[in-house]
């Protein structure tokens, strides 16, 4: 329960702040900025909530990493696709976007495991 609350705080606070900014931007008719800010808020929500995975000491680093990747894949990846930040006109675009997603995630994992 403590980990869940910690995750909600880590993801919820940035989400509320950026969600509020997105709302204000939307009321100012700055729709593109509002949309980008809201998608960023969603990504931060998911990333923040899932950081607690690495605090589960009973799990190996490999298990933590695999579960984190799967959660990012079912949460962050769709947000990236729907955000419009990456082209998504056909299956090839989706595969390129997925490759980029995997590359970025793997790069972060290597940095994390090497202590950088």
PDB file of C-alpha atoms in Angstrom:
ATOM      1  CA  UNK A   1       0.000   0.000   0.000  1.00  0.00           C
ATOM      2  CA  UNK A   2       2.888   2.344   0.816  1.00  0.00           C
ATOM      3  CA  UNK A   3       4.393   1.783  -2.650  1.00  0.00           C
ATOM      4  CA  UNK A   4       1.059   2.462  -4.328  1.00  0.00           C
ATOM      5  CA  UNK A   5       0.638   5.757  -2.477  1.00  0.00           C
ATOM      6  CA  UNK A   6       4.209   6.706  -3.292  1.00  0.00           C
ATOM      7  CA  UNK A   7       3.619   5.972  -6.977  1.00  0.00           C
ATOM      8  CA  UNK A   8       0.402   7.968  -7.004  1.00  0.00           C
ATOM      9  CA  UNK A   9       2.232  10.925  -5.464  1.00  0.00           C
ATOM     10  CA  UNK A  10       5.157  10.671  -7.883  1.00  0.00           C
ATOM     11  CA  UNK A  11       2.882  10.539 -10.903  1.00  0.00           C
ATOM     12  CA  UNK A  12      -0.105  12.460  -9.618  1.00  0.00           C
ATOM     13  CA  UNK A  13       1.591  15.684  -8.607  1.00  0.00           C
ATOM     14  CA  UNK A  14       3.175  16.359 -12.028  1.00  0.00           C
ATOM     15  CA  UNK A  15      -0.079  15.273 -13.699  1.00  0.00           C
ATOM     16  CA  UNK A  16      -2.133  17.758 -11.688  1.00  0.00           C
ATOM     17  CA  UNK A  17       0.335  20.583 -12.307  1.00  0.00           C
ATOM     18  CA  UNK A  18       0.700  19.985 -16.039  1.00  0.00           C
ATOM     19  CA  UNK A  19      -2.980  19.126 -16.406  1.00  0.00           C
ATOM     20  CA  UNK A  20      -3.823  22.494 -14.882  1.00  0.00           C
ATOM     21  CA  UNK A  21      -1.427  24.233 -17.245  1.00  0.00           C
ATOM     22  CA  UNK A  22      -3.002  22.365 -20.178  1.00  0.00           C
ATOM     23  CA  UNK A  23      -6.447  23.487 -19.023  1.00  0.00           C
ATOM     24  CA  UNK A  24      -5.337  27.133 -18.856  1.00  0.00           C
ATOM     25  CA  UNK A  25      -3.713  26.894 -22.287  1.00  0.00           C
ATOM     26  CA  UNK A  26      -6.909  25.406 -23.671  1.00  0.00           C
ATOM     27  CA  UNK A  27      -9.007  28.262 -22.251  1.00  0.00           C
ATOM     28  CA  UNK A  28      -6.594  30.662 -23.977  1.00  0.00           C
ATOM     29  CA  UNK A  29      -7.297  28.898 -27.301  1.00  0.00           C
ATOM     30  CA  UNK A  30      -3.736  27.586 -27.444  1.00  0.00           C
ATOM     31  CA  UNK A  31      -4.958  24.166 -28.448  1.00  0.00           C
ATOM     32  CA  UNK A  32      -1.684  22.687 -29.768  1.00  0.00           C
ATOM     33  CA  UNK A  33       0.213  23.739 -26.650  1.00  0.00           C
ATOM     34  CA  UNK A  34      -2.585  22.425 -24.436  1.00  0.00           C
ATOM     35  CA  UNK A  35      -2.606  19.096 -26.259  1.00  0.00           C
ATOM     36  CA  UNK A  36       1.181  18.677 -25.964  1.00  0.00           C
ATOM     37  CA  UNK A  37       1.150  19.638 -22.308  1.00  0.00           C
ATOM     38  CA  UNK A  38      -1.669  17.209 -21.559  1.00  0.00           C
ATOM     39  CA  UNK A  39       0.092  14.322 -23.308  1.00  0.00           C
ATOM     40  CA  UNK A  40       3.248  15.151 -21.356  1.00  0.00           C
ATOM     41  CA  UNK A  41       1.182  15.116 -18.148  1.00  0.00           C
ATOM     42  CA  UNK A  42      -0.140  11.652 -19.019  1.00  0.00           C
ATOM     43  CA  UNK A  43       3.336  10.308 -19.704  1.00  0.00           C
ATOM     44  CA  UNK A  44       4.641  11.725 -16.418  1.00  0.00           C
ATOM     45  CA  UNK A  45       1.699  10.173 -14.599  1.00  0.00           C
ATOM     46  CA  UNK A  46       2.482   6.706 -15.949  1.00  0.00           C
ATOM     47  CA  UNK A  47       6.244   7.017 -15.490  1.00  0.00           C
ATOM     48  CA  UNK A  48       5.871   8.379 -11.967  1.00  0.00           C
ATOM     49  CA  UNK A  49       3.480   5.654 -10.867  1.00  0.00           C
ATOM     50  CA  UNK A  50       5.640   2.862 -12.262  1.00  0.00           C
ATOM     51  CA  UNK A  51       8.900   4.018 -10.657  1.00  0.00           C
ATOM     52  CA  UNK A  52       7.958   2.136  -7.516  1.00  0.00           C
ATOM     53  CA  UNK A  53       8.566  -1.125  -9.367  1.00  0.00           C
ATOM     54  CA  UNK A  54      12.266  -0.624  -8.713  1.00  0.00           C
ATOM     55  CA  UNK A  55      11.629  -0.491  -4.973  1.00  0.00           C
ATOM     56  CA  UNK A  56      10.281  -4.056  -4.806  1.00  0.00           C
ATOM     57  CA  UNK A  57      13.329  -5.720  -3.319  1.00  0.00           C
ATOM     58  CA  UNK A  58      11.987  -9.260  -3.729  1.00  0.00           C
ATOM     59  CA  UNK A  59      12.141  -8.917  -7.518  1.00  0.00           C
ATOM     60  CA  UNK A  60      15.308  -9.207  -9.546  1.00  0.00           C
ATOM     61  CA  UNK A  61      16.418  -6.249 -11.633  1.00  0.00           C
ATOM     62  CA  UNK A  62      15.552  -8.234 -14.772  1.00  0.00           C
ATOM     63  CA  UNK A  63      11.993  -8.836 -13.537  1.00  0.00           C
ATOM     64  CA  UNK A  64      11.575  -5.202 -12.487  1.00  0.00           C
ATOM     65  CA  UNK A  65      12.828  -4.071 -15.888  1.00  0.00           C
ATOM     66  CA  UNK A  66      10.583  -6.426 -17.856  1.00  0.00           C
ATOM     67  CA  UNK A  67       7.479  -5.413 -15.898  1.00  0.00           C
ATOM     68  CA  UNK A  68       8.408  -1.744 -16.255  1.00  0.00           C
ATOM     69  CA  UNK A  69       8.840  -2.153 -20.019  1.00  0.00           C
ATOM     70  CA  UNK A  70       5.483  -3.905 -20.365  1.00  0.00           C
ATOM     71  CA  UNK A  71       3.722  -1.219 -18.350  1.00  0.00           C
ATOM     72  CA  UNK A  72       5.374   1.532 -20.407  1.00  0.00           C
ATOM     73  CA  UNK A  73       4.370  -0.313 -23.563  1.00  0.00           C
ATOM     74  CA  UNK A  74       0.676  -0.455 -22.613  1.00  0.00           C
ATOM     75  CA  UNK A  75       0.559   3.094 -21.215  1.00  0.00           C
ATOM     76  CA  UNK A  76       3.206   5.448 -22.618  1.00  0.00           C
ATOM     77  CA  UNK A  77       3.532   3.948 -26.116  1.00  0.00           C
ATOM     78  CA  UNK A  78      -0.155   4.514 -26.994  1.00  0.00           C
ATOM     79  CA  UNK A  79       0.071   8.081 -25.663  1.00  0.00           C
ATOM     80  CA  UNK A  80       3.067   8.663 -27.929  1.00  0.00           C
ATOM     81  CA  UNK A  81       1.142   7.283 -30.905  1.00  0.00           C
ATOM     82  CA  UNK A  82      -1.974   9.370 -30.259  1.00  0.00           C
ATOM     83  CA  UNK A  83      -0.036  12.531 -29.392  1.00  0.00           C
ATOM     84  CA  UNK A  84       0.830  13.248 -33.003  1.00  0.00           C
ATOM     85  CA  UNK A  85       4.507  13.710 -32.115  1.00  0.00           C
ATOM     86  CA  UNK A  86       5.447  10.788 -34.353  1.00  0.00           C
ATOM     87  CA  UNK A  87       4.122   9.943 -37.807  1.00  0.00           C
ATOM     88  CA  UNK A  88       1.473   7.251 -37.786  1.00  0.00           C
ATOM     89  CA  UNK A  89       0.137   6.833 -41.303  1.00  0.00           C
ATOM     90  CA  UNK A  90       0.610   3.090 -41.688  1.00  0.00           C
ATOM     91  CA  UNK A  91       1.958  -0.053 -40.045  1.00  0.00           C
ATOM     92  CA  UNK A  92       5.516   0.811 -41.090  1.00  0.00           C
ATOM     93  CA  UNK A  93       5.293   4.078 -39.126  1.00  0.00           C
ATOM     94  CA  UNK A  94       4.006   2.203 -36.083  1.00  0.00           C
ATOM     95  CA  UNK A  95       6.919  -0.244 -36.297  1.00  0.00           C
ATOM     96  CA  UNK A  96       9.435   2.588 -36.634  1.00  0.00           C
ATOM     97  CA  UNK A  97       7.842   4.329 -33.650  1.00  0.00           C
ATOM     98  CA  UNK A  98       7.980   1.085 -31.677  1.00  0.00           C
ATOM     99  CA  UNK A  99      11.655   0.640 -32.581  1.00  0.00           C
ATOM    100  CA  UNK A 100      12.370   4.163 -31.369  1.00  0.00           C
ATOM    101  CA  UNK A 101      10.420   3.484 -28.165  1.00  0.00           C
ATOM    102  CA  UNK A 102      12.434   0.308 -27.537  1.00  0.00           C
ATOM    103  CA  UNK A 103      15.711   2.061 -28.303  1.00  0.00           C
ATOM    104  CA  UNK A 104      14.994   4.907 -25.883  1.00  0.00           C
ATOM    105  CA  UNK A 105      13.803   2.547 -23.166  1.00  0.00           C
ATOM    106  CA  UNK A 106      16.858   0.297 -23.619  1.00  0.00           C
ATOM    107  CA  UNK A 107      19.207   3.301 -23.523  1.00  0.00           C
ATOM    108  CA  UNK A 108      17.654   4.404 -20.249  1.00  0.00           C
ATOM    109  CA  UNK A 109      17.927   0.885 -18.871  1.00  0.00           C
ATOM    110  CA  UNK A 110      21.624   0.668 -19.750  1.00  0.00           C
ATOM    111  CA  UNK A 111      22.254   4.045 -18.108  1.00  0.00           C
ATOM    112  CA  UNK A 112      20.337   2.979 -15.008  1.00  0.00           C
ATOM    113  CA  UNK A 113      22.115  -0.355 -14.667  1.00  0.00           C
ATOM    114  CA  UNK A 114      25.564   1.160 -15.164  1.00  0.00           C
ATOM    115  CA  UNK A 115      25.011   3.792 -12.496  1.00  0.00           C
ATOM    116  CA  UNK A 116      24.882   6.913 -14.681  1.00  0.00           C
TER     117      UNK A 116
END
